[in-house]
PDB file of N, CA and C in Angstrom:
ATOM      1  N   MET G  22      58.720 145.735  54.974  1.00 71.00           N
ATOM      2  CA  MET G  22      59.214 145.148  56.203  1.00 71.00           C
ATOM      3  C   MET G  22      58.152 144.211  56.773  1.00 71.00           C
ATOM      4  N   GLN G  23      58.583 143.028  57.194  1.00 86.00           N
ATOM      5  CA  GLN G  23      57.673 142.124  57.884  1.00 86.00           C
ATOM      6  C   GLN G  23      57.356 142.700  59.255  1.00 86.00           C
ATOM      7  N   LEU G  24      56.096 142.590  59.663  1.00 90.00           N
ATOM      8  CA  LEU G  24      55.725 143.133  60.956  1.00 90.00           C
ATOM      9  C   LEU G  24      56.360 142.346  62.100  1.00 90.00           C
ATOM     10  N   ILE G  25      56.512 141.043  61.942  1.00 92.00           N
ATOM     11  CA  ILE G  25      57.170 140.243  62.975  1.00 92.00           C
ATOM     12  C   ILE G  25      58.106 139.238  62.324  1.00 92.00           C
ATOM     13  N   THR G  26      59.161 138.900  63.034  1.00 94.00           N
ATOM     14  CA  THR G  26      60.107 137.896  62.555  1.00 94.00           C
ATOM     15  C   THR G  26      59.606 136.506  62.940  1.00 94.00           C
ATOM     16  N   ALA G  27      60.219 135.470  62.373  1.00 94.00           N
ATOM     17  CA  ALA G  27      59.865 134.094  62.718  1.00 94.00           C
ATOM     18  C   ALA G  27      60.109 133.835  64.207  1.00 94.00           C
ATOM     19  N   GLU G  28      61.194 134.365  64.737  1.00 95.00           N
ATOM     20  CA  GLU G  28      61.511 134.199  66.159  1.00 95.00           C
ATOM     21  C   GLU G  28      60.455 134.891  67.032  1.00 95.00           C
ATOM     22  N   GLN G  29      60.042 136.091  66.636  1.00 94.00           N
ATOM     23  CA  GLN G  29      59.012 136.804  67.391  1.00 94.00           C
ATOM     24  C   GLN G  29      57.680 136.072  67.304  1.00 94.00           C
ATOM     25  N   ARG G  30      57.351 135.542  66.118  1.00 93.00           N
ATOM     26  CA  ARG G  30      56.107 134.779  65.949  1.00 93.00           C
ATOM     27  C   ARG G  30      56.086 133.593  66.909  1.00 93.00           C
ATOM     28  N   ALA G  31      57.214 132.869  66.999  1.00 94.00           N
ATOM     29  CA  ALA G  31      57.293 131.717  67.902  1.00 94.00           C
ATOM     30  C   ALA G  31      57.088 132.151  69.353  1.00 94.00           C
ATOM     31  N   ALA G  32      57.705 133.251  69.753  1.00 93.00           N
ATOM     32  CA  ALA G  32      57.552 133.750  71.128  1.00 93.00           C
ATOM     33  C   ALA G  32      56.121 134.201  71.397  1.00 93.00           C
ATOM     34  N   LEU G  33      55.491 134.869  70.434  1.00 92.00           N
ATOM     35  CA  LEU G  33      54.104 135.317  70.584  1.00 92.00           C
ATOM     36  C   LEU G  33      53.158 134.122  70.704  1.00 92.00           C
ATOM     37  N   LEU G  34      53.377 133.087  69.892  1.00 91.00           N
ATOM     38  CA  LEU G  34      52.538 131.890  69.961  1.00 91.00           C
ATOM     39  C   LEU G  34      52.729 131.159  71.285  1.00 91.00           C
ATOM     40  N   ALA G  35      53.978 131.090  71.765  1.00 90.00           N
ATOM     41  CA  ALA G  35      54.250 130.440  73.055  1.00 90.00           C
ATOM     42  C   ALA G  35      53.554 131.195  74.188  1.00 90.00           C
ATOM     43  N   ASN G  36      53.599 132.522  74.162  1.00 88.00           N
ATOM     44  CA  ASN G  36      52.901 133.324  75.176  1.00 88.00           C
ATOM     45  C   ASN G  36      51.394 133.072  75.119  1.00 88.00           C
ATOM     46  N   GLY G  37      50.847 132.991  73.902  1.00 87.00           N
ATOM     47  CA  GLY G  37      49.412 132.740  73.742  1.00 87.00           C
ATOM     48  C   GLY G  37      49.014 131.387  74.295  1.00 87.00           C
ATOM     49  N   ALA G  38      49.825 130.361  74.043  1.00 86.00           N
ATOM     50  CA  ALA G  38      49.539 129.019  74.563  1.00 86.00           C
ATOM     51  C   ALA G  38      49.625 129.004  76.087  1.00 86.00           C
ATOM     52  N   ALA G  39      50.637 129.661  76.637  1.00 85.00           N
ATOM     53  CA  ALA G  39      50.789 129.723  78.095  1.00 85.00           C
ATOM     54  C   ALA G  39      49.641 130.496  78.727  1.00 85.00           C
ATOM     55  N   SER G  40      49.217 131.562  78.077  1.00 82.00           N
ATOM     56  CA  SER G  40      48.128 132.387  78.587  1.00 82.00           C
ATOM     57  C   SER G  40      46.812 131.608  78.605  1.00 82.00           C
ATOM     58  N   ALA G  41      46.613 130.739  77.616  1.00 77.00           N
ATOM     59  CA  ALA G  41      45.389 129.945  77.557  1.00 77.00           C
ATOM     60  C   ALA G  41      45.333 128.926  78.690  1.00 77.00           C
ATOM     61  N   LYS G  42      46.497 128.481  79.165  1.00 81.00           N
ATOM     62  CA  LYS G  42      46.561 127.464  80.222  1.00 81.00           C
ATOM     63  C   LYS G  42      46.484 128.067  81.619  1.00 81.00           C
ATOM     64  N   ARG G  43      47.014 129.264  81.779  1.00 80.00           N
ATOM     65  CA  ARG G  43      47.039 129.893  83.096  1.00 80.00           C
ATOM     66  C   ARG G  43      47.144 131.405  82.929  1.00 80.00           C
ATOM     67  N   ASP G  44      46.886 132.098  83.999  1.00 73.00           N
ATOM     68  CA  ASP G  44      46.975 133.556  83.989  1.00 73.00           C
ATOM     69  C   ASP G  44      48.446 133.954  84.084  1.00 73.00           C
ATOM     70  N   ILE G  45      48.988 134.519  83.004  1.00 75.00           N
ATOM     71  CA  ILE G  45      50.390 134.941  83.003  1.00 75.00           C
ATOM     72  C   ILE G  45      50.473 136.427  82.717  1.00 75.00           C
ATOM     73  N   ALA G  46      51.594 137.005  83.056  1.00 78.00           N
ATOM     74  CA  ALA G  46      51.867 138.411  82.759  1.00 78.00           C
ATOM     75  C   ALA G  46      53.156 138.453  81.946  1.00 78.00           C
ATOM     76  N   PRO G  47      53.061 138.275  80.623  1.00 85.00           N
ATOM     77  CA  PRO G  47      54.277 138.202  79.803  1.00 85.00           C
ATOM     78  C   PRO G  47      54.901 139.560  79.527  1.00 85.00           C
ATOM     79  N   HIS G  48      56.150 139.509  79.112  1.00 87.00           N
ATOM     80  CA  HIS G  48      56.827 140.696  78.597  1.00 87.00           C
ATOM     81  C   HIS G  48      56.353 140.920  77.163  1.00 87.00           C
ATOM     82  N   PRO G  49      56.276 142.165  76.715  1.00 93.00           N
ATOM     83  CA  PRO G  49      56.010 142.399  75.292  1.00 93.00           C
ATOM     84  C   PRO G  49      57.112 141.774  74.448  1.00 93.00           C
ATOM     85  N   VAL G  50      56.738 141.264  73.283  1.00 95.00           N
ATOM     86  CA  VAL G  50      57.693 140.620  72.387  1.00 95.00           C
ATOM     87  C   VAL G  50      58.096 141.560  71.262  1.00 95.00           C
ATOM     88  N   VAL G  51      57.148 142.340  70.775  1.00 95.00           N
ATOM     89  CA  VAL G  51      57.410 143.198  69.621  1.00 95.00           C
ATOM     90  C   VAL G  51      56.691 144.534  69.803  1.00 95.00           C
ATOM     91  N   LYS G  52      57.333 145.590  69.313  1.00 95.00           N
ATOM     92  CA  LYS G  52      56.727 146.927  69.310  1.00 95.00           C
ATOM     93  C   LYS G  52      56.510 147.331  67.858  1.00 95.00           C
ATOM     94  N   LEU G  53      55.256 147.672  67.529  1.00 93.00           N
ATOM     95  CA  LEU G  53      54.912 148.169  66.200  1.00 93.00           C
ATOM     96  C   LEU G  53      54.437 149.605  66.356  1.00 93.00           C
ATOM     97  N   PHE G  54      54.644 150.408  65.320  1.00 93.00           N
ATOM     98  CA  PHE G  54      54.245 151.822  65.405  1.00 93.00           C
ATOM     99  C   PHE G  54      54.035 152.382  64.009  1.00 93.00           C
ATOM    100  N   THR G  55      53.302 153.494  63.944  1.00 93.00           N
ATOM    101  CA  THR G  55      53.190 154.240  62.692  1.00 93.00           C
ATOM    102  C   THR G  55      54.185 155.389  62.775  1.00 93.00           C
ATOM    103  N   PRO G  56      55.081 155.528  61.795  1.00 93.00           N
ATOM    104  CA  PRO G  56      56.096 156.571  61.862  1.00 93.00           C
ATOM    105  C   PRO G  56      55.551 157.989  61.670  1.00 93.00           C
ATOM    106  N   ASP G  57      54.327 158.105  61.145  1.00 92.00           N
ATOM    107  CA  ASP G  57      53.794 159.436  60.870  1.00 92.00           C
ATOM    108  C   ASP G  57      52.537 159.780  61.670  1.00 92.00           C
ATOM    109  N   THR G  58      52.228 158.963  62.676  1.00 89.00           N
ATOM    110  CA  THR G  58      51.161 159.283  63.628  1.00 89.00           C
ATOM    111  C   THR G  58      51.603 158.770  64.990  1.00 89.00           C
ATOM    112  N   GLY G  59      50.776 158.903  65.992  1.00 88.00           N
ATOM    113  CA  GLY G  59      51.165 158.491  67.334  1.00 88.00           C
ATOM    114  C   GLY G  59      50.730 157.098  67.725  1.00 88.00           C
ATOM    115  N   ALA G  60      50.414 156.224  66.779  1.00 92.00           N
ATOM    116  CA  ALA G  60      49.926 154.889  67.111  1.00 92.00           C
ATOM    117  C   ALA G  60      51.082 153.940  67.414  1.00 92.00           C
ATOM    118  N   THR G  61      50.914 153.145  68.495  1.00 94.00           N
ATOM    119  CA  THR G  61      51.927 152.186  68.922  1.00 94.00           C
ATOM    120  C   THR G  61      51.240 150.944  69.466  1.00 94.00           C
ATOM    121  N   TRP G  62      51.817 149.778  69.201  1.00 94.00           N
ATOM    122  CA  TRP G  62      51.310 148.522  69.720  1.00 94.00           C
ATOM    123  C   TRP G  62      52.465 147.746  70.341  1.00 94.00           C
ATOM    124  N   LEU G  63      52.314 147.301  71.597  1.00 93.00           N
ATOM    125  CA  LEU G  63      53.266 146.399  72.251  1.00 93.00           C
ATOM    126  C   LEU G  63      52.556 145.055  72.355  1.00 93.00           C
ATOM    127  N   LEU G  64      53.000 144.068  71.581  1.00 93.00           N
ATOM    128  CA  LEU G  64      52.283 142.798  71.480  1.00 93.00           C
ATOM    129  C   LEU G  64      52.945 141.707  72.312  1.00 93.00           C
ATOM    130  N   THR G  65      52.103 140.880  72.945  1.00 91.00           N
ATOM    131  CA  THR G  65      52.592 139.805  73.795  1.00 91.00           C
ATOM    132  C   THR G  65      52.256 138.422  73.275  1.00 91.00           C
ATOM    133  N   GLU G  66      51.194 138.294  72.459  1.00 89.00           N
ATOM    134  CA  GLU G  66      50.794 136.961  72.021  1.00 89.00           C
ATOM    135  C   GLU G  66      50.037 137.001  70.699  1.00 89.00           C
ATOM    136  N   LEU G  67      49.911 135.826  70.074  1.00 84.00           N
ATOM    137  CA  LEU G  67      49.152 135.594  68.847  1.00 84.00           C
ATOM    138  C   LEU G  67      48.182 134.454  69.132  1.00 84.00           C
ATOM    139  N   ASP G  68      47.283 134.149  68.418  1.00 68.00           N
ATOM    140  CA  ASP G  68      46.840 134.206  67.048  1.00 68.00           C
ATOM    141  C   ASP G  68      46.266 135.570  66.707  1.00 68.00           C
ATOM    142  N   ILE G  69      45.248 135.968  67.415  1.00 79.00           N
ATOM    143  CA  ILE G  69      44.881 137.379  67.349  1.00 79.00           C
ATOM    144  C   ILE G  69      45.827 138.027  68.343  1.00 79.00           C
ATOM    145  N   ALA G  70      46.562 139.016  67.900  1.00 83.00           N
ATOM    146  CA  ALA G  70      47.587 139.620  68.757  1.00 83.00           C
ATOM    147  C   ALA G  70      46.940 140.328  69.946  1.00 83.00           C
ATOM    148  N   PHE G  71      47.554 140.156  71.113  1.00 89.00           N
ATOM    149  CA  PHE G  71      47.104 140.828  72.323  1.00 89.00           C
ATOM    150  C   PHE G  71      48.238 141.696  72.827  1.00 89.00           C
ATOM    151  N   GLY G  72      47.900 142.878  73.299  1.00 92.00           N
ATOM    152  CA  GLY G  72      48.922 143.737  73.868  1.00 92.00           C
ATOM    153  C   GLY G  72      48.371 145.103  74.223  1.00 92.00           C
ATOM    154  N   LEU G  73      49.282 146.010  74.491  1.00 94.00           N
ATOM    155  CA  LEU G  73      48.950 147.388  74.829  1.00 94.00           C
ATOM    156  C   LEU G  73      48.870 148.181  73.528  1.00 94.00           C
ATOM    157  N   CYS G  74      47.715 148.784  73.268  1.00 94.00           N
ATOM    158  CA  CYS G  74      47.471 149.490  72.011  1.00 94.00           C
ATOM    159  C   CYS G  74      47.251 150.979  72.287  1.00 94.00           C
ATOM    160  N   ASP G  75      47.940 151.824  71.549  1.00 94.00           N
ATOM    161  CA  ASP G  75      47.836 153.272  71.700  1.00 94.00           C
ATOM    162  C   ASP G  75      47.640 153.873  70.318  1.00 94.00           C
ATOM    163  N   LEU G  76      46.458 154.371  70.042  1.00 91.00           N
ATOM    164  CA  LEU G  76      46.166 154.949  68.728  1.00 91.00           C
ATOM    165  C   LEU G  76      46.470 156.434  68.656  1.00 91.00           C
ATOM    166  N   GLY G  77      47.177 156.942  69.674  1.00 88.00           N
ATOM    167  CA  GLY G  77      47.571 158.344  69.666  1.00 88.00           C
ATOM    168  C   GLY G  77      46.468 159.292  70.100  1.00 88.00           C
ATOM    169  N   LEU G  78      45.460 158.777  70.794  1.00 90.00           N
ATOM    170  CA  LEU G  78      44.325 159.589  71.211  1.00 90.00           C
ATOM    171  C   LEU G  78      44.339 159.901  72.706  1.00 90.00           C
ATOM    172  N   GLY G  79      45.422 159.521  73.395  1.00 92.00           N
ATOM    173  CA  GLY G  79      45.541 159.815  74.816  1.00 92.00           C
ATOM    174  C   GLY G  79      44.899 158.794  75.736  1.00 92.00           C
ATOM    175  N   CYS G  80      44.525 157.624  75.203  1.00 92.00           N
ATOM    176  CA  CYS G  80      43.902 156.605  76.058  1.00 92.00           C
ATOM    177  C   CYS G  80      44.368 155.202  75.644  1.00 92.00           C
ATOM    178  N   PRO G  81      45.639 154.865  75.924  1.00 95.00           N
ATOM    179  CA  PRO G  81      46.139 153.532  75.604  1.00 95.00           C
ATOM    180  C   PRO G  81      45.365 152.466  76.381  1.00 95.00           C
ATOM    181  N   GLU G  82      45.169 151.305  75.755  1.00 94.00           N
ATOM    182  CA  GLU G  82      44.414 150.252  76.429  1.00 94.00           C
ATOM    183  C   GLU G  82      44.913 148.879  76.016  1.00 94.00           C
ATOM    184  N   LEU G  83      44.677 147.908  76.883  1.00 94.00           N
ATOM    185  CA  LEU G  83      44.978 146.522  76.577  1.00 94.00           C
ATOM    186  C   LEU G  83      43.886 146.015  75.653  1.00 94.00           C
ATOM    187  N   GLY G  84      44.277 145.275  74.621  1.00 92.00           N
ATOM    188  CA  GLY G  84      43.264 144.775  73.704  1.00 92.00           C
ATOM    189  C   GLY G  84      43.843 143.859  72.648  1.00 92.00           C
ATOM    190  N   TYR G  85      42.962 143.433  71.762  1.00 91.00           N
ATOM    191  CA  TYR G  85      43.309 142.507  70.691  1.00 91.00           C
ATOM    192  C   TYR G  85      43.348 143.236  69.352  1.00 91.00           C
ATOM    193  N   VAL G  86      44.226 142.774  68.469  1.00 91.00           N
ATOM    194  CA  VAL G  86      44.334 143.341  67.130  1.00 91.00           C
ATOM    195  C   VAL G  86      44.790 142.230  66.184  1.00 91.00           C
ATOM    196  N   ARG G  87      44.355 142.283  64.970  1.00 88.00           N
ATOM    197  CA  ARG G  87      44.782 141.302  63.960  1.00 88.00           C
ATOM    198  C   ARG G  87      45.975 141.878  63.190  1.00 88.00           C
ATOM    199  N   LEU G  88      47.018 141.063  63.035  1.00 87.00           N
ATOM    200  CA  LEU G  88      48.178 141.510  62.273  1.00 87.00           C
ATOM    201  C   LEU G  88      47.787 141.847  60.838  1.00 87.00           C
ATOM    202  N   SER G  89      46.837 141.096  60.280  1.00 87.00           N
ATOM    203  CA  SER G  89      46.387 141.380  58.907  1.00 87.00           C
ATOM    204  C   SER G  89      45.790 142.783  58.809  1.00 87.00           C
ATOM    205  N   GLU G  90      45.128 143.249  59.867  1.00 89.00           N
ATOM    206  CA  GLU G  90      44.582 144.602  59.873  1.00 89.00           C
ATOM    207  C   GLU G  90      45.693 145.636  60.004  1.00 89.00           C
ATOM    208  N   LEU G  91      46.685 145.347  60.856  1.00 90.00           N
ATOM    209  CA  LEU G  91      47.800 146.292  61.014  1.00 90.00           C
ATOM    210  C   LEU G  91      48.570 146.464  59.710  1.00 90.00           C
ATOM    211  N   GLN G  92      48.617 145.423  58.901  1.00 90.00           N
ATOM    212  CA  GLN G  92      49.331 145.514  57.623  1.00 90.00           C
ATOM    213  C   GLN G  92      48.641 146.462  56.650  1.00 90.00           C
ATOM    214  N   THR G  93      47.366 146.778  56.892  1.00 91.00           N
ATOM    215  CA  THR G  93      46.645 147.699  56.005  1.00 91.00           C
ATOM    216  C   THR G  93      46.612 149.128  56.537  1.00 91.00           C
ATOM    217  N   VAL G  94      47.030 149.326  57.796  1.00 91.00           N
ATOM    218  CA  VAL G  94      46.987 150.662  58.410  1.00 91.00           C
ATOM    219  C   VAL G  94      48.015 151.576  57.761  1.00 91.00           C
ATOM    220  N   ARG G  95      47.615 152.796  57.488  1.00 91.00           N
ATOM    221  CA  ARG G  95      48.503 153.822  56.959  1.00 91.00           C
ATOM    222  C   ARG G  95      48.318 155.082  57.789  1.00 91.00           C
ATOM    223  N   GLY G  96      49.410 155.792  58.014  1.00 89.00           N
ATOM    224  CA  GLY G  96      49.354 157.042  58.761  1.00 89.00           C
ATOM    225  C   GLY G  96      48.969 158.205  57.865  1.00 89.00           C
ATOM    226  N   LYS G  97      49.097 159.400  58.391  1.00 89.00           N
ATOM    227  CA  LYS G  97      48.710 160.628  57.678  1.00 89.00           C
ATOM    228  C   LYS G  97      49.419 160.788  56.345  1.00 89.00           C
ATOM    229  N   LEU G  98      50.676 160.354  56.283  1.00 94.00           N
ATOM    230  CA  LEU G  98      51.453 160.486  55.052  1.00 94.00           C
ATOM    231  C   LEU G  98      51.432 159.217  54.207  1.00 94.00           C
ATOM    232  N   GLY G  99      50.606 158.256  54.601  1.00 93.00           N
ATOM    233  CA  GLY G  99      50.486 157.015  53.851  1.00 93.00           C
ATOM    234  C   GLY G  99      51.536 155.973  54.203  1.00 93.00           C
ATOM    235  N   LEU G 100      52.305 156.203  55.274  1.00 94.00           N
ATOM    236  CA  LEU G 100      53.351 155.264  55.652  1.00 94.00           C
ATOM    237  C   LEU G 100      52.762 154.078  56.416  1.00 94.00           C
ATOM    238  N   PRO G 101      53.258 152.860  56.173  1.00 95.00           N
ATOM    239  CA  PRO G 101      52.721 151.674  56.844  1.00 95.00           C
ATOM    240  C   PRO G 101      53.265 151.527  58.270  1.00 95.00           C
ATOM    241  N   VAL G 102      52.652 150.632  59.012  1.00 94.00           N
ATOM    242  CA  VAL G 102      53.118 150.277  60.349  1.00 94.00           C
ATOM    243  C   VAL G 102      54.498 149.638  60.233  1.00 94.00           C
ATOM    244  N   GLU G 103      55.381 149.964  61.156  1.00 94.00           N
ATOM    245  CA  GLU G 103      56.737 149.419  61.166  1.00 94.00           C
ATOM    246  C   GLU G 103      57.009 148.725  62.487  1.00 94.00           C
ATOM    247  N   ARG G 104      58.027 147.867  62.496  1.00 95.00           N
ATOM    248  CA  ARG G 104      58.491 147.210  63.714  1.00 95.00           C
ATOM    249  C   ARG G 104      59.682 147.969  64.251  1.00 95.00           C
ATOM    250  N   ASP G 105      59.700 148.234  65.547  1.00 95.00           N
ATOM    251  CA  ASP G 105      60.838 148.883  66.194  1.00 95.00           C
ATOM    252  C   ASP G 105      61.949 147.844  66.300  1.00 95.00           C
ATOM    253  N   LEU G 106      62.984 148.008  65.491  1.00 94.00           N
ATOM    254  CA  LEU G 106      64.071 147.026  65.410  1.00 94.00           C
ATOM    255  C   LEU G 106      64.904 146.961  66.679  1.00 94.00           C
ATOM    256  N   TRP G 107      64.846 147.990  67.514  1.00 94.00           N
ATOM    257  CA  TRP G 107      65.701 148.054  68.706  1.00 94.00           C
ATOM    258  C   TRP G 107      64.925 147.843  70.004  1.00 94.00           C
ATOM    259  N   PHE G 108      63.639 147.526  69.907  1.00 93.00           N
ATOM    260  CA  PHE G 108      62.832 147.367  71.108  1.00 93.00           C
ATOM    261  C   PHE G 108      63.231 146.114  71.880  1.00 93.00           C
ATOM    262  N   GLU G 109      63.452 146.272  73.179  1.00 92.00           N
ATOM    263  CA  GLU G 109      63.651 145.168  74.116  1.00 92.00           C
ATOM    264  C   GLU G 109      62.810 145.477  75.344  1.00 92.00           C
ATOM    265  N   ALA G 110      61.919 144.577  75.696  1.00 93.00           N
ATOM    266  CA  ALA G 110      61.039 144.807  76.837  1.00 93.00           C
ATOM    267  C   ALA G 110      61.854 144.949  78.114  1.00 93.00           C
ATOM    268  N   LYS G 111      61.510 145.944  78.903  1.00 92.00           N
ATOM    269  CA  LYS G 111      62.191 146.198  80.171  1.00 92.00           C
ATOM    270  C   LYS G 111      61.297 145.872  81.355  1.00 92.00           C
ATOM    271  N   GLY G 112      60.158 145.243  81.096  1.00 91.00           N
ATOM    272  CA  GLY G 112      59.235 144.887  82.161  1.00 91.00           C
ATOM    273  C   GLY G 112      58.051 144.125  81.607  1.00 91.00           C
ATOM    274  N   LEU G 113      57.157 143.763  82.494  1.00 90.00           N
ATOM    275  CA  LEU G 113      55.946 143.059  82.102  1.00 90.00           C
ATOM    276  C   LEU G 113      54.982 144.018  81.413  1.00 90.00           C
ATOM    277  N   LEU G 114      54.055 143.456  80.646  1.00 92.00           N
ATOM    278  CA  LEU G 114      53.065 144.272  79.955  1.00 92.00           C
ATOM    279  C   LEU G 114      52.283 145.128  80.946  1.00 92.00           C
ATOM    280  N   SER G 115      52.009 144.586  82.129  1.00 92.00           N
ATOM    281  CA  SER G 115      51.267 145.347  83.140  1.00 92.00           C
ATOM    282  C   SER G 115      52.017 146.614  83.559  1.00 92.00           C
ATOM    283  N   ALA G 116      53.337 146.560  83.610  1.00 93.00           N
ATOM    284  CA  ALA G 116      54.127 147.752  83.946  1.00 93.00           C
ATOM    285  C   ALA G 116      54.036 148.788  82.829  1.00 93.00           C
ATOM    286  N   TYR G 117      54.087 148.324  81.567  1.00 94.00           N
ATOM    287  CA  TYR G 117      53.925 149.248  80.439  1.00 94.00           C
ATOM    288  C   TYR G 117      52.528 149.868  80.464  1.00 94.00           C
ATOM    289  N   ALA G 118      51.502 149.058  80.770  1.00 94.00           N
ATOM    290  CA  ALA G 118      50.126 149.569  80.804  1.00 94.00           C
ATOM    291  C   ALA G 118      49.968 150.638  81.882  1.00 94.00           C
ATOM    292  N   ALA G 119      50.513 150.379  83.071  1.00 94.00           N
ATOM    293  CA  ALA G 119      50.414 151.360  84.160  1.00 94.00           C
ATOM    294  C   ALA G 119      51.117 152.666  83.787  1.00 94.00           C
ATOM    295  N   ALA G 120      52.319 152.572  83.213  1.00 95.00           N
ATOM    296  CA  ALA G 120      53.058 153.768  82.803  1.00 95.00           C
ATOM    297  C   ALA G 120      52.327 154.512  81.689  1.00 95.00           C
ATOM    298  N   ALA G 121      51.731 153.768  80.761  1.00 95.00           N
ATOM    299  CA  ALA G 121      51.011 154.390  79.643  1.00 95.00           C
ATOM    300  C   ALA G 121      49.762 155.111  80.129  1.00 95.00           C
ATOM    301  N   HIS G 122      49.082 154.540  81.098  1.00 94.00           N
ATOM    302  CA  HIS G 122      47.880 155.203  81.623  1.00 94.00           C
ATOM    303  C   HIS G 122      48.241 156.496  82.340  1.00 94.00           C
ATOM    304  N   ARG G 123      49.371 156.505  83.035  1.00 94.00           N
ATOM    305  CA  ARG G 123      49.812 157.740  83.709  1.00 94.00           C
ATOM    306  C   ARG G 123      50.213 158.805  82.688  1.00 94.00           C
ATOM    307  N   ALA G 124      50.935 158.400  81.636  1.00 94.00           N
ATOM    308  CA  ALA G 124      51.458 159.351  80.651  1.00 94.00           C
ATOM    309  C   ALA G 124      50.468 159.641  79.518  1.00 94.00           C
ATOM    310  N   GLU G 125      49.401 158.846  79.418  1.00 95.00           N
ATOM    311  CA  GLU G 125      48.406 158.932  78.354  1.00 95.00           C
ATOM    312  C   GLU G 125      48.962 158.564  76.990  1.00 95.00           C
ATOM    313  N   HIS G 126      50.078 157.842  76.968  1.00 94.00           N
ATOM    314  CA  HIS G 126      50.641 157.250  75.760  1.00 94.00           C
ATOM    315  C   HIS G 126      51.694 156.225  76.181  1.00 94.00           C
ATOM    316  N   ILE G 127      52.060 155.322  75.278  1.00 95.00           N
ATOM    317  CA  ILE G 127      53.052 154.310  75.608  1.00 95.00           C
ATOM    318  C   ILE G 127      54.417 154.967  75.751  1.00 95.00           C
ATOM    319  N   VAL G 128      55.082 154.646  76.846  1.00 93.00           N
ATOM    320  CA  VAL G 128      56.420 155.183  77.124  1.00 93.00           C
ATOM    321  C   VAL G 128      57.367 154.023  77.386  1.00 93.00           C
ATOM    322  N   GLU G 129      58.654 154.300  77.190  1.00 91.00           N
ATOM    323  CA  GLU G 129      59.673 153.303  77.516  1.00 91.00           C
ATOM    324  C   GLU G 129      59.805 153.211  79.029  1.00 91.00           C
ATOM    325  N   LEU G 130      60.027 152.021  79.526  1.00 92.00           N
ATOM    326  CA  LEU G 130      60.277 151.842  80.960  1.00 92.00           C
ATOM    327  C   LEU G 130      61.737 152.047  81.247  1.00 92.00           C
ATOM    328  N   GLU G 131      62.014 152.491  82.459  1.00 83.00           N
ATOM    329  CA  GLU G 131      63.394 152.634  82.900  1.00 83.00           C
ATOM    330  C   GLU G 131      63.960 151.246  83.157  1.00 83.00           C
ATOM    331  N   PRO G 132      65.226 150.996  82.826  1.00 73.00           N
ATOM    332  CA  PRO G 132      65.813 149.677  83.104  1.00 73.00           C
ATOM    333  C   PRO G 132      65.800 149.395  84.602  1.00 73.00           C
ATOM    334  N   VAL G 133      65.555 148.135  84.943  1.00 65.00           N
ATOM    335  CA  VAL G 133      65.567 147.718  86.337  1.00 65.00           C
ATOM    336  C   VAL G 133      67.014 147.566  86.776  1.00 65.00           C
ATOM    337  N   ALA G 134      67.378 148.180  87.920  1.00 59.00           N
ATOM    338  CA  ALA G 134      68.754 148.140  88.396  1.00 59.00           C
ATOM    339  C   ALA G 134      69.045 146.853  89.127  1.00 59.00           C
TER     340      ALA G 134
END
C-alpha cells in the first residue's frame, strides 16, 4: 500500500508551502498507523512530513518525520505502516494535539455540530 495518494501528496505540499509563508493551523491530511503496535501519525505537510506523532509510549508530540523512514518501520509482528483509508479530519491539528495530550494517545475528535 502506498503511504499517501497523489491527491494527499498535493494537499500536504500545499500545506507546507502555505506554512512557509505564514503561520497556519492546517487540518491533518492523512493518518498513518502500525496495525500491530500503538504508533500513529497525523500528517499535515511535506517535504519532510510534519504532524502529530504518537509512538505508543503515552507522550504524543508535534514533530517531523520522513516518509522514507516510515516505509521501513515494522511493528512487533513485522507489519508495515498503513494508511487509514477512512480517516477524515474533524478539526485542526492543534485540536488533535490537545486531545492527544489529555488522553496520552491520538484520539478521534467528535464531529463539530
